[in-house]
mmCIF file of C-alpha atoms in Angstrom:
data_model
loop_
_atom_site.group_PDB
_atom_site.id
_atom_site.type_symbol
_atom_site.label_atom_id
_atom_site.label_comp_id
_atom_site.label_asym_id
_atom_site.label_seq_id
_atom_site.Cartn_x
_atom_site.Cartn_y
_atom_site.Cartn_z
ATOM 1 C CA UNK A 332 -0.540 -25.087 -36.025
ATOM 2 C CA UNK A 333 -1.320 -22.534 -33.981
ATOM 3 C CA UNK A 334 -1.556 -22.705 -29.942
ATOM 4 C CA UNK A 335 -4.880 -23.428 -29.497
ATOM 5 C CA UNK A 336 -6.215 -25.925 -32.386
ATOM 6 C CA UNK A 337 -3.578 -28.347 -30.879
ATOM 7 C CA UNK A 338 -4.989 -27.899 -27.655
ATOM 8 C CA UNK A 339 -8.209 -28.683 -29.325
ATOM 9 C CA UNK A 340 -6.242 -31.433 -31.003
ATOM 10 C CA UNK A 341 -5.543 -33.128 -27.725
ATOM 11 C CA UNK A 342 -8.976 -32.411 -26.284
ATOM 12 C CA UNK A 343 -10.403 -34.319 -29.778
ATOM 13 C CA UNK A 344 -7.834 -36.990 -29.487
ATOM 14 C CA UNK A 345 -8.341 -37.845 -26.448
ATOM 15 C CA UNK A 346 -12.058 -38.138 -26.362
ATOM 16 C CA UNK A 347 -12.089 -41.096 -28.830
ATOM 17 C CA UNK A 348 -12.609 -41.541 -32.071
ATOM 18 C CA UNK A 349 -14.810 -39.046 -34.242
ATOM 19 C CA UNK A 350 -18.635 -40.938 -34.314
ATOM 20 C CA UNK A 351 -18.882 -41.255 -38.613
ATOM 21 C CA UNK A 352 -21.970 -43.518 -38.045
ATOM 22 C CA UNK A 353 -25.673 -42.988 -36.922
ATOM 23 C CA UNK A 354 -26.943 -46.485 -36.926
ATOM 24 C CA UNK A 355 -23.478 -47.136 -35.087
ATOM 25 C CA UNK A 356 -23.317 -45.502 -32.426
ATOM 26 C CA UNK A 357 -26.580 -45.941 -31.612
ATOM 27 C CA UNK A 358 -26.819 -49.645 -31.392
ATOM 28 C CA UNK A 359 -23.365 -49.279 -28.997
ATOM 29 C CA UNK A 360 -24.215 -47.179 -26.165
ATOM 30 C CA UNK A 361 -27.620 -48.644 -26.277
ATOM 31 C CA UNK A 362 -26.934 -52.237 -26.228
ATOM 32 C CA UNK A 363 -25.717 -51.997 -22.948
ATOM 33 C CA UNK A 364 -27.095 -51.883 -20.246
ATOM 34 C CA UNK A 365 -28.339 -49.496 -18.154
ATOM 35 C CA UNK A 366 -30.254 -48.503 -14.677
ATOM 36 C CA UNK A 367 -33.940 -47.242 -14.674
ATOM 37 C CA UNK A 368 -34.829 -43.520 -14.277
ATOM 38 C CA UNK A 369 -38.201 -43.218 -14.989
ATOM 39 C CA UNK A 370 -38.281 -39.676 -16.622
ATOM 40 C CA UNK A 371 -35.459 -38.770 -14.966
ATOM 41 C CA UNK A 372 -37.509 -36.314 -12.550
ATOM 42 C CA UNK A 373 -35.236 -35.861 -8.424
ATOM 43 C CA UNK A 374 -38.311 -35.335 -6.493
ATOM 44 C CA UNK A 375 -40.570 -33.795 -9.196
ATOM 45 C CA UNK A 376 -43.640 -33.387 -6.251
ATOM 46 C CA UNK A 377 -41.129 -31.634 -3.442
ATOM 47 C CA UNK A 378 -41.188 -27.724 -3.722
ATOM 48 C CA UNK A 379 -37.232 -27.424 -3.245
ATOM 49 C CA UNK A 380 -34.306 -29.672 -3.181
ATOM 50 C CA UNK A 381 -30.924 -30.259 -1.801
ATOM 51 C CA UNK A 382 -27.988 -30.533 -4.138
ATOM 52 C CA UNK A 383 -24.359 -30.401 -3.257
ATOM 53 C CA UNK A 384 -21.242 -30.264 -6.450
ATOM 54 C CA UNK A 385 -17.995 -29.381 -5.182
ATOM 55 C CA UNK A 386 -18.668 -30.790 -1.559
ATOM 56 C CA UNK A 387 -21.284 -26.943 -1.890
ATOM 57 C CA UNK A 388 -25.027 -27.208 -1.063
ATOM 58 C CA UNK A 389 -27.697 -25.510 -2.984
ATOM 59 C CA UNK A 390 -31.050 -24.994 -3.122
ATOM 60 C CA UNK A 391 -33.575 -25.496 -6.083
ATOM 61 C CA UNK A 392 -36.812 -24.425 -5.749
ATOM 62 C CA UNK A 393 -39.038 -25.985 -8.344
ATOM 63 C CA UNK A 394 -42.758 -25.565 -9.281
ATOM 64 C CA UNK A 395 -43.984 -29.762 -9.429
ATOM 65 C CA UNK A 396 -47.384 -27.263 -10.411
ATOM 66 C CA UNK A 397 -46.074 -25.921 -13.227
ATOM 67 C CA UNK A 398 -45.140 -29.072 -14.578
ATOM 68 C CA UNK A 399 -48.517 -31.326 -14.349
ATOM 69 C CA UNK A 400 -50.494 -28.573 -15.663
ATOM 70 C CA UNK A 401 -51.824 -28.182 -19.910
ATOM 71 C CA UNK A 402 -49.948 -24.746 -20.762
ATOM 72 C CA UNK A 403 -48.195 -24.888 -23.958
ATOM 73 C CA UNK A 404 -44.902 -25.252 -24.430
ATOM 74 C CA UNK A 405 -43.891 -27.455 -21.939
ATOM 75 C CA UNK A 406 -43.219 -28.132 -18.350
ATOM 76 C CA UNK A 407 -40.228 -29.874 -18.838
ATOM 77 C CA UNK A 408 -38.344 -26.483 -17.270
ATOM 78 C CA UNK A 409 -40.003 -26.209 -14.011
ATOM 79 C CA UNK A 410 -38.598 -29.055 -12.033
ATOM 80 C CA UNK A 411 -34.695 -30.157 -11.851
ATOM 81 C CA UNK A 412 -33.544 -33.414 -14.096
ATOM 82 C CA UNK A 413 -31.191 -36.164 -12.658
ATOM 83 C CA UNK A 414 -28.086 -35.229 -14.867
ATOM 84 C CA UNK A 415 -27.004 -31.544 -14.330
ATOM 85 C CA UNK A 416 -26.382 -31.590 -11.442
ATOM 86 C CA UNK A 417 -23.713 -34.524 -13.068
ATOM 87 C CA UNK A 418 -23.209 -32.657 -15.630
ATOM 88 C CA UNK A 419 -22.234 -30.227 -13.893
ATOM 89 C CA UNK A 420 -20.341 -31.157 -11.132
ATOM 90 C CA UNK A 421 -18.320 -32.135 -13.703
ATOM 91 C CA UNK A 422 -18.072 -29.553 -16.835
ATOM 92 C CA UNK A 423 -16.500 -27.041 -13.149
ATOM 93 C CA UNK A 424 -14.325 -29.187 -12.085
ATOM 94 C CA UNK A 425 -11.765 -26.334 -14.271
ATOM 95 C CA UNK A 426 -8.779 -28.804 -12.308
ATOM 96 C CA UNK A 427 -9.175 -31.694 -14.325
ATOM 97 C CA UNK A 428 -11.641 -31.738 -16.891
ATOM 98 C CA UNK A 429 -10.326 -31.419 -19.786
ATOM 99 C CA UNK A 430 -11.787 -28.434 -20.973
ATOM 100 C CA UNK A 431 -9.454 -25.666 -18.815
ATOM 101 C CA UNK A 432 -6.450 -28.717 -18.706
ATOM 102 C CA UNK A 433 -6.225 -27.703 -22.449
ATOM 103 C CA UNK A 434 -6.819 -23.741 -22.183
ATOM 104 C CA UNK A 435 -10.143 -24.314 -24.118
ATOM 105 C CA UNK A 436 -12.128 -22.635 -20.855
ATOM 106 C CA UNK A 437 -11.138 -19.938 -19.008
ATOM 107 C CA UNK A 438 -11.511 -16.820 -17.029
ATOM 108 C CA UNK A 439 -12.095 -15.130 -19.754
ATOM 109 C CA UNK A 440 -14.535 -17.234 -21.816
ATOM 110 C CA UNK A 441 -17.886 -16.876 -22.010
ATOM 111 C CA UNK A 442 -20.948 -19.948 -22.163
ATOM 112 C CA UNK A 443 -23.984 -19.950 -23.739
ATOM 113 C CA UNK A 444 -26.993 -22.376 -22.156
ATOM 114 C CA UNK A 445 -29.997 -23.406 -24.074
ATOM 115 C CA UNK A 446 -33.191 -24.947 -21.957
ATOM 116 C CA UNK A 447 -31.648 -24.080 -18.963
ATOM 117 C CA UNK A 448 -34.810 -24.414 -16.600
ATOM 118 C CA UNK A 449 -35.447 -23.117 -13.292
ATOM 119 C CA UNK A 450 -32.543 -24.909 -11.392
ATOM 120 C CA UNK A 451 -29.898 -22.367 -12.016
ATOM 121 C CA UNK A 452 -26.999 -25.361 -10.863
ATOM 122 C CA UNK A 453 -25.425 -24.509 -14.986
ATOM 123 C CA UNK A 454 -24.196 -21.007 -13.977
ATOM 124 C CA UNK A 455 -24.043 -21.366 -10.773
ATOM 125 C CA UNK A 456 -21.391 -24.002 -10.872
ATOM 126 C CA UNK A 457 -19.851 -22.934 -13.716
ATOM 127 C CA UNK A 458 -19.989 -19.212 -12.975
ATOM 128 C CA UNK A 459 -17.662 -18.171 -11.185
ATOM 129 C CA UNK A 460 -14.662 -19.446 -12.957
ATOM 130 C CA UNK A 461 -15.767 -18.175 -16.529
ATOM 131 C CA UNK A 462 -15.543 -13.920 -17.565
ATOM 132 C CA UNK A 463 -20.427 -14.328 -18.152
ATOM 133 C CA UNK A 464 -22.822 -16.898 -18.423
ATOM 134 C CA UNK A 465 -25.927 -16.537 -20.570
ATOM 135 C CA UNK A 466 -28.626 -18.399 -19.494
ATOM 136 C CA UNK A 467 -31.640 -19.239 -22.062
ATOM 137 C CA UNK A 468 -34.759 -20.422 -21.661
ATOM 138 C CA UNK A 469 -38.646 -20.334 -21.821
ATOM 139 C CA UNK A 470 -40.185 -16.891 -20.222
ATOM 140 C CA UNK A 471 -41.977 -19.410 -17.408
ATOM 141 C CA UNK A 472 -38.340 -20.134 -15.750
ATOM 142 C CA UNK A 473 -37.766 -16.509 -15.209
ATOM 143 C CA UNK A 474 -39.224 -16.160 -12.076
ATOM 144 C CA UNK A 475 -37.946 -19.986 -10.171
ATOM 145 C CA UNK A 476 -34.350 -18.996 -12.159
ATOM 146 C CA UNK A 477 -33.377 -15.711 -10.936
ATOM 147 C CA UNK A 478 -35.790 -16.602 -6.797
ATOM 148 C CA UNK A 479 -32.557 -20.075 -7.050
ATOM 149 C CA UNK A 480 -30.144 -18.023 -8.533
ATOM 150 C CA UNK A 481 -30.561 -15.301 -5.388
ATOM 151 C CA UNK A 482 -30.974 -18.352 -2.718
ATOM 152 C CA UNK A 483 -27.964 -19.253 -3.809
ATOM 153 C CA UNK A 484 -25.695 -16.354 -4.849
ATOM 154 C CA UNK A 485 -23.276 -16.578 -0.957
ATOM 155 C CA UNK A 486 -22.610 -20.502 -2.288
ATOM 156 C CA UNK A 487 -21.939 -19.147 -5.993
ATOM 157 C CA UNK A 488 -19.797 -16.907 -3.834
ATOM 158 C CA UNK A 489 -17.741 -18.958 -1.346
ATOM 159 C CA UNK A 490 -16.740 -20.975 -5.187
ATOM 160 C CA UNK A 491 -15.663 -18.042 -7.195
ATOM 161 C CA UNK A 492 -12.793 -17.674 -3.724
ATOM 162 C CA UNK A 493 -12.569 -20.598 -3.437
ATOM 163 C CA UNK A 494 -11.444 -20.608 -7.018
ATOM 164 C CA UNK A 495 -9.686 -17.365 -7.217
ATOM 165 C CA UNK A 496 -7.706 -18.494 -3.755
ATOM 166 C CA UNK A 497 -6.068 -21.454 -6.121
ATOM 167 C CA UNK A 498 -5.249 -19.058 -8.762
ATOM 168 C CA UNK A 499 -4.453 -21.573 -12.192
ATOM 169 C CA UNK A 500 -6.692 -21.461 -15.097
ATOM 170 C CA UNK A 501 -9.797 -21.412 -13.087
ATOM 171 C CA UNK A 502 -8.479 -17.006 -11.312
ATOM 172 C CA UNK A 503 -12.159 -15.033 -12.969
ATOM 173 C CA UNK A 504 -9.909 -11.585 -13.814
ATOM 174 C CA UNK A 505 -13.131 -8.822 -13.530
ATOM 175 C CA UNK A 506 -13.780 -5.139 -15.954
ATOM 176 C CA UNK A 507 -13.804 -2.338 -14.552
ATOM 177 C CA UNK A 508 -17.852 -3.166 -15.448
ATOM 178 C CA UNK A 509 -18.117 -6.118 -13.442
ATOM 179 C CA UNK A 510 -16.206 -4.749 -10.608
ATOM 180 C CA UNK A 511 -19.031 -2.017 -9.661
ATOM 181 C CA UNK A 512 -21.901 -4.686 -10.805
ATOM 182 C CA UNK A 513 -20.010 -6.350 -7.702
ATOM 183 C CA UNK A 514 -20.256 -3.904 -5.062
ATOM 184 C CA UNK A 515 -23.202 -2.522 -5.291
ATOM 185 C CA UNK A 516 -24.557 -5.661 -4.930
ATOM 186 C CA UNK A 517 -21.814 -7.096 -2.681
ATOM 187 C CA UNK A 518 -24.415 -5.296 0.524
ATOM 188 C CA UNK A 519 -27.147 -7.611 -0.191
ATOM 189 C CA UNK A 520 -26.829 -10.995 -0.193
ATOM 190 C CA UNK A 521 -29.550 -11.679 -2.356
ATOM 191 C CA UNK A 522 -27.958 -10.376 -5.015
ATOM 192 C CA UNK A 523 -28.233 -13.169 -8.365
ATOM 193 C CA UNK A 524 -24.462 -13.407 -9.128
ATOM 194 C CA UNK A 525 -23.428 -10.794 -11.317
ATOM 195 C CA UNK A 526 -22.007 -12.187 -14.077
ATOM 196 C CA UNK A 527 -25.016 -14.221 -15.377
ATOM 197 C CA UNK A 528 -28.383 -13.593 -17.688
ATOM 198 C CA UNK A 529 -31.197 -14.713 -18.974
ATOM 199 C CA UNK A 530 -33.057 -14.808 -22.153
ATOM 200 C CA UNK A 531 -35.690 -15.959 -23.416
ATOM 201 C CA UNK A 532 -34.928 -18.124 -26.097
ATOM 202 C CA UNK A 533 -37.297 -20.418 -28.871
ATOM 203 C CA UNK A 534 -35.763 -22.513 -30.941
ATOM 204 C CA UNK A 535 -38.075 -22.731 -33.379
ATOM 205 C CA UNK A 536 -39.288 -18.479 -33.664
ATOM 206 C CA UNK A 537 -36.108 -16.369 -32.387
ATOM 207 C CA UNK A 538 -33.531 -15.155 -34.191
ATOM 208 C CA UNK A 539 -29.785 -17.038 -31.409
ATOM 209 C CA UNK A 540 -27.440 -14.335 -33.616
ATOM 210 C CA UNK A 541 -28.110 -11.880 -31.195
ATOM 211 C CA UNK A 542 -27.784 -13.779 -28.332
ATOM 212 C CA UNK A 543 -24.792 -11.638 -26.962
ATOM 213 C CA UNK A 544 -26.572 -7.888 -27.381
ATOM 214 C CA UNK A 545 -28.357 -9.637 -23.955
ATOM 215 C CA UNK A 546 -24.413 -8.917 -22.077
ATOM 216 C CA UNK A 547 -23.650 -6.165 -20.104
ATOM 217 C CA UNK A 548 -19.582 -6.978 -20.923
ATOM 218 C CA UNK A 549 -16.601 -4.819 -22.037
ATOM 219 C CA UNK A 550 -14.752 -6.898 -25.215
ATOM 220 C CA UNK A 551 -11.998 -4.839 -26.438
ATOM 221 C CA UNK A 552 -9.508 -7.194 -24.183
ATOM 222 C CA UNK A 553 -11.068 -9.735 -26.208
ATOM 223 C CA UNK A 554 -11.117 -8.026 -29.460
ATOM 224 C CA UNK A 555 -7.199 -7.369 -30.726
ATOM 225 C CA UNK A 556 -8.802 -7.424 -34.353
ATOM 226 C CA UNK A 557 -11.402 -4.671 -33.506
ATOM 227 C CA UNK A 558 -14.660 -6.940 -34.439
ATOM 228 C CA UNK A 559 -17.391 -6.953 -32.808
ATOM 229 C CA UNK A 560 -17.770 -11.560 -30.775
ATOM 230 C CA UNK A 561 -20.775 -12.038 -30.799
ATOM 231 C CA UNK A 562 -19.979 -15.750 -29.981
ATOM 232 C CA UNK A 563 -20.070 -18.118 -27.321
ATOM 233 C CA UNK A 564 -16.403 -19.653 -25.918
ATOM 234 C CA UNK A 565 -18.862 -22.440 -24.946
ATOM 235 C CA UNK A 566 -22.375 -24.132 -25.988
ATOM 236 C CA UNK A 567 -24.057 -25.930 -23.387
ATOM 237 C CA UNK A 568 -27.256 -27.852 -23.000
ATOM 238 C CA UNK A 569 -28.233 -29.848 -20.133
ATOM 239 C CA UNK A 570 -31.115 -33.076 -21.407
ATOM 240 C CA UNK A 571 -33.105 -30.888 -23.794
ATOM 241 C CA UNK A 572 -33.229 -33.999 -26.891
ATOM 242 C CA UNK A 573 -37.088 -35.890 -24.993
ATOM 243 C CA UNK A 574 -39.712 -34.802 -27.834
ATOM 244 C CA UNK A 575 -38.631 -35.797 -31.589
ATOM 245 C CA UNK A 576 -40.268 -32.356 -33.454
ATOM 246 C CA UNK A 577 -38.180 -30.032 -31.276
ATOM 247 C CA UNK A 578 -35.188 -32.015 -32.171
ATOM 248 C CA UNK A 579 -34.797 -30.129 -35.770
ATOM 249 C CA UNK A 580 -35.078 -26.705 -34.063
ATOM 250 C CA UNK A 581 -32.273 -27.300 -31.245
ATOM 251 C CA UNK A 582 -30.158 -27.894 -33.941
ATOM 252 C CA UNK A 583 -30.130 -25.194 -35.755
ATOM 253 C CA UNK A 584 -30.113 -22.963 -33.648
ATOM 254 C CA UNK A 585 -27.019 -24.923 -32.327
ATOM 255 C CA UNK A 586 -25.213 -24.409 -35.756
ATOM 256 C CA UNK A 587 -26.538 -20.442 -36.247
ATOM 257 C CA UNK A 588 -24.632 -19.884 -32.612
ATOM 258 C CA UNK A 589 -21.186 -21.476 -33.448
ATOM 259 C CA UNK A 590 -21.418 -20.002 -37.530
ATOM 260 C CA UNK A 591 -20.744 -16.853 -34.622
ATOM 261 C CA UNK A 592 -17.118 -18.156 -34.568
ATOM 262 C CA UNK A 593 -14.819 -19.594 -36.524
ATOM 263 C CA UNK A 594 -14.436 -23.361 -38.126
ATOM 264 C CA UNK A 595 -12.320 -25.502 -36.653
ATOM 265 C CA UNK A 596 -9.899 -28.018 -38.832
ATOM 266 C CA UNK A 597 -8.218 -30.976 -38.723
ATOM 267 C CA UNK A 598 -5.071 -30.959 -39.762
ATOM 268 C CA UNK A 599 -5.601 -33.371 -42.508
ATOM 269 C CA UNK A 600 -8.096 -30.964 -43.434
ATOM 270 C CA UNK A 601 -5.683 -28.479 -44.847
ATOM 271 C CA UNK A 602 -2.680 -29.801 -47.912
ATOM 272 C CA UNK A 603 -0.061 -27.987 -45.765
ATOM 273 C CA UNK A 604 -0.953 -29.299 -42.498
ATOM 274 C CA UNK A 605 -1.608 -26.419 -41.628
ATOM 275 C CA UNK A 606 -4.550 -24.827 -39.401
ATOM 276 C CA UNK A 607 -6.480 -22.635 -41.029
ATOM 277 C CA UNK A 608 -10.102 -20.775 -39.689
ATOM 278 C CA UNK A 609 -12.161 -19.806 -41.093
ATOM 279 C CA UNK A 610 -14.193 -16.023 -39.403
ATOM 280 C CA UNK A 611 -18.101 -15.203 -40.331
ATOM 281 C CA UNK A 612 -16.652 -11.421 -39.706
ATOM 282 C CA UNK A 613 -19.728 -11.379 -38.211
ATOM 283 C CA UNK A 614 -22.298 -12.449 -41.042
ATOM 284 C CA UNK A 615 -23.949 -15.132 -40.106
ATOM 285 C CA UNK A 616 -22.022 -17.776 -42.454
ATOM 286 C CA UNK A 617 -19.069 -19.751 -40.813
ATOM 287 C CA UNK A 618 -17.404 -20.385 -44.546
ATOM 288 C CA UNK A 619 -16.934 -16.690 -45.074
ATOM 289 C CA UNK A 620 -13.976 -15.047 -45.673
ATOM 290 C CA UNK A 621 -11.113 -16.859 -44.615
ATOM 291 C CA UNK A 622 -8.941 -15.080 -42.205
ATOM 292 C CA UNK A 623 -5.948 -16.097 -39.430
ATOM 293 C CA UNK A 624 -9.013 -14.665 -35.361
ATOM 294 C CA UNK A 625 -7.213 -14.862 -32.370
ATOM 295 C CA UNK A 626 -11.164 -16.568 -31.575
ATOM 296 C CA UNK A 627 -11.396 -20.148 -30.696
ATOM 297 C CA UNK A 628 -14.412 -21.537 -32.167
ATOM 298 C CA UNK A 629 -16.914 -22.573 -30.528
ATOM 299 C CA UNK A 630 -17.624 -25.554 -28.578
ATOM 300 C CA UNK A 631 -21.230 -27.495 -28.031
ATOM 301 C CA UNK A 632 -21.105 -30.009 -25.256
ATOM 302 C CA UNK A 633 -24.253 -31.816 -25.164
ATOM 303 C CA UNK A 634 -25.541 -33.593 -21.848
ATOM 304 C CA UNK A 635 -28.662 -36.256 -22.314
ATOM 305 C CA UNK A 636 -30.023 -38.949 -20.546
ATOM 306 C CA UNK A 637 -31.170 -41.801 -22.476
ATOM 307 C CA UNK A 638 -34.963 -42.482 -23.119
ATOM 308 C CA UNK A 639 -36.025 -43.318 -26.559
ATOM 309 C CA UNK A 640 -32.969 -44.982 -29.183
ATOM 310 C CA UNK A 641 -34.888 -43.105 -31.716
ATOM 311 C CA UNK A 642 -35.730 -39.997 -30.277
ATOM 312 C CA UNK A 643 -31.399 -40.541 -29.987
ATOM 313 C CA UNK A 644 -30.976 -41.607 -33.742
ATOM 314 C CA UNK A 645 -33.350 -38.420 -35.278
ATOM 315 C CA UNK A 646 -31.239 -36.295 -32.979
ATOM 316 C CA UNK A 647 -27.829 -37.863 -34.236
ATOM 317 C CA UNK A 648 -28.711 -37.847 -37.272
ATOM 318 C CA UNK A 649 -29.606 -34.170 -37.756
ATOM 319 C CA UNK A 650 -26.857 -33.357 -35.928
ATOM 320 C CA UNK A 651 -24.185 -34.852 -37.851
ATOM 321 C CA UNK A 652 -25.676 -32.719 -40.533
ATOM 322 C CA UNK A 653 -24.117 -29.898 -39.520
ATOM 323 C CA UNK A 654 -21.885 -31.143 -36.909
ATOM 324 C CA UNK A 655 -18.223 -33.816 -36.472
ATOM 325 C CA UNK A 656 -19.319 -35.425 -33.207
ATOM 326 C CA UNK A 657 -17.317 -37.070 -30.341
ATOM 327 C CA UNK A 658 -18.797 -39.010 -28.013
ATOM 328 C CA UNK A 659 -16.951 -38.281 -24.544
ATOM 329 C CA UNK A 660 -14.825 -41.452 -23.578
ATOM 330 C CA UNK A 661 -15.283 -43.651 -20.506
ATOM 331 C CA UNK A 662 -12.123 -42.294 -18.916
ATOM 332 C CA UNK A 663 -13.339 -38.695 -19.766
ATOM 333 C CA UNK A 664 -16.820 -38.489 -18.920
ATOM 334 C CA UNK A 665 -16.060 -40.346 -15.173
ATOM 335 C CA UNK A 666 -18.142 -43.101 -13.520
ATOM 336 C CA UNK A 667 -21.348 -41.155 -13.523
ATOM 337 C CA UNK A 668 -21.502 -39.938 -16.960
ATOM 338 C CA UNK A 669 -19.749 -42.805 -18.522
ATOM 339 C CA UNK A 670 -22.132 -45.350 -20.761
ATOM 340 C CA UNK A 671 -23.432 -47.783 -19.370
ATOM 341 C CA UNK A 672 -24.580 -45.363 -15.867
ATOM 342 C CA UNK A 673 -28.103 -44.188 -18.277
ATOM 343 C CA UNK A 674 -26.285 -40.722 -19.495
ATOM 344 C CA UNK A 675 -24.454 -39.028 -22.444
ATOM 345 C CA UNK A 676 -21.443 -36.386 -23.352
ATOM 346 C CA UNK A 677 -21.148 -35.043 -26.929
ATOM 347 C CA UNK A 678 -18.992 -32.977 -28.136
ATOM 348 C CA UNK A 679 -19.627 -31.133 -31.393
ATOM 349 C CA UNK A 680 -17.760 -28.534 -33.350
ATOM 350 C CA UNK A 681 -19.456 -26.878 -36.501
ATOM 351 C CA UNK A 682 -18.702 -28.943 -40.110
ATOM 352 C CA UNK A 683 -16.745 -26.282 -42.770
ATOM 353 C CA UNK A 684 -19.416 -27.659 -45.045
ATOM 354 C CA UNK A 685 -22.450 -26.856 -44.788
ATOM 355 C CA UNK A 686 -24.253 -23.690 -45.820
#
């Protein structure tokens, strides 16, 4: 077993058993008493909220007017939701989070977020430790998202300095292009972090396989095979599962993105007890030609607030058609995201037997 696959296996072992029954999983988590969090918005009437993550203070501008409007296509991304800072704190703790300690995230990683909303908190807290962070959502969030990235740019820069000064897995190595961008923006304190990009993505109509075209990075260093890498190391979605009508397009979008990278196969999946990786060679089909590659599979992390058992079960059933699923254990998730907190985090890996 190569080191990469061994690290994934160790991570999965730490998470606990794989979910194989949607009914049982739904029963287990919804049978626990949970605190009332209403819909889960922090302060939907305020034009801004103050949030502290890793002892860094962020100001998040939001739009109560857009939230209460009758805009077609939804308005939930116009304000900050309670789970976002909790999940941002957990995933960006590179000295303790298992994705960092098992070397599945590093300074060379690329991350994509679905349904980022206006806050930019996930990007601001994680971008200082990774190579590039791509945020996606509908067009209406762009203005406030950019404002929040610019407002908190100095906070993100402070975190970058802190990460780099501590070294280790969080230390960030910049390419010539990124260094040039940083030099061009140091004169303006309001410049958004250079390694955060926003692009629109409609789960029902847009092609997710071209997302990386919007990122300007030099990829030769991480492409020893000489092939263009359209995939991502990590896919994140935070509190996007609340409407049954959006479940199917959301899951399909996640699967389409994950097909751009290899498929993880456990040792038991192979007769010779070795790990093989099927890589799609950019064709968009994760079951393509089998070859050894240094690129890891895309890991999906889906964080959500517990609301409707029916919506959750609909999501889980649809997800299990395309993905193998693990709920992040209480020991790994920590007190604020454990079962009974009202929040859940699931890790997904694309199935190798799905066309």
